XYZ file of C-alpha atoms in Angstrom:
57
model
C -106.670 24.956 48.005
C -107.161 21.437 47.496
C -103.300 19.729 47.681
C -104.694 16.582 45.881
C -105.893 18.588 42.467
C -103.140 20.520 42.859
C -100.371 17.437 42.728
C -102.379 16.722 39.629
C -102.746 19.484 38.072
C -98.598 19.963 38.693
C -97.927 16.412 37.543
C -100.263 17.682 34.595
C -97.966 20.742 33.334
C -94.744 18.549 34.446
C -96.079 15.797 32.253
C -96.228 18.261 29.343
C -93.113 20.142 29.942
C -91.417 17.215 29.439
C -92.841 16.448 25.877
C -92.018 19.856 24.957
C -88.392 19.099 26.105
C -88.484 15.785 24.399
C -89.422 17.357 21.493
C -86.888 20.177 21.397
C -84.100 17.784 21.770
C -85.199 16.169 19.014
C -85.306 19.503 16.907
C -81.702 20.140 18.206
C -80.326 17.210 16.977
C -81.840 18.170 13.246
C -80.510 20.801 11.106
C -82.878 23.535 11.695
C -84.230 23.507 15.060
C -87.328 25.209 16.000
C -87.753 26.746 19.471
C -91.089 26.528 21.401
C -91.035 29.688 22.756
C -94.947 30.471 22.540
C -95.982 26.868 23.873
C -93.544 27.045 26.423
C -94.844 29.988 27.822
C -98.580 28.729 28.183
C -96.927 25.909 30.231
C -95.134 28.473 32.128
C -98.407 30.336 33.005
C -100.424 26.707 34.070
C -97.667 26.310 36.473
C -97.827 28.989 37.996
C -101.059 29.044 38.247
C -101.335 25.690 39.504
C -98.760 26.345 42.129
C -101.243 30.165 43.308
C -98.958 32.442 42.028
C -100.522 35.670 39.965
C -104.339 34.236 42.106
C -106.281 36.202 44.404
C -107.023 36.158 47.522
């Protein structure tokens, strides 16, 4: 696997990880939050992905 795409493509899911986290703290602070469960899932899956788990040989 090639370590440079995959430093980007981790730096790519950390990158959005953290504006789903930004924007749940924001949701927290407000009278009816709303969880990201779905969207944080997808992120969940790039990762791993990006990091060979769940690949083939």
């Amino acid at each position: 696997m090639d370590s440079t795409k995959m430093i980007a493509d981790l730096c790519a899911v950390i990158d959005r990880m953290n504006v789903i986290i930004q924007a749940q703290a924001m949701e927290l602070a407000q009278y009816g939050a709303v969880v990201h469960a779905e969207e944080i899932a997808e992120v969940r899956q790039k990762y791993a992905r990006a990091i060979g788990e769940g690949v083939g040989p």
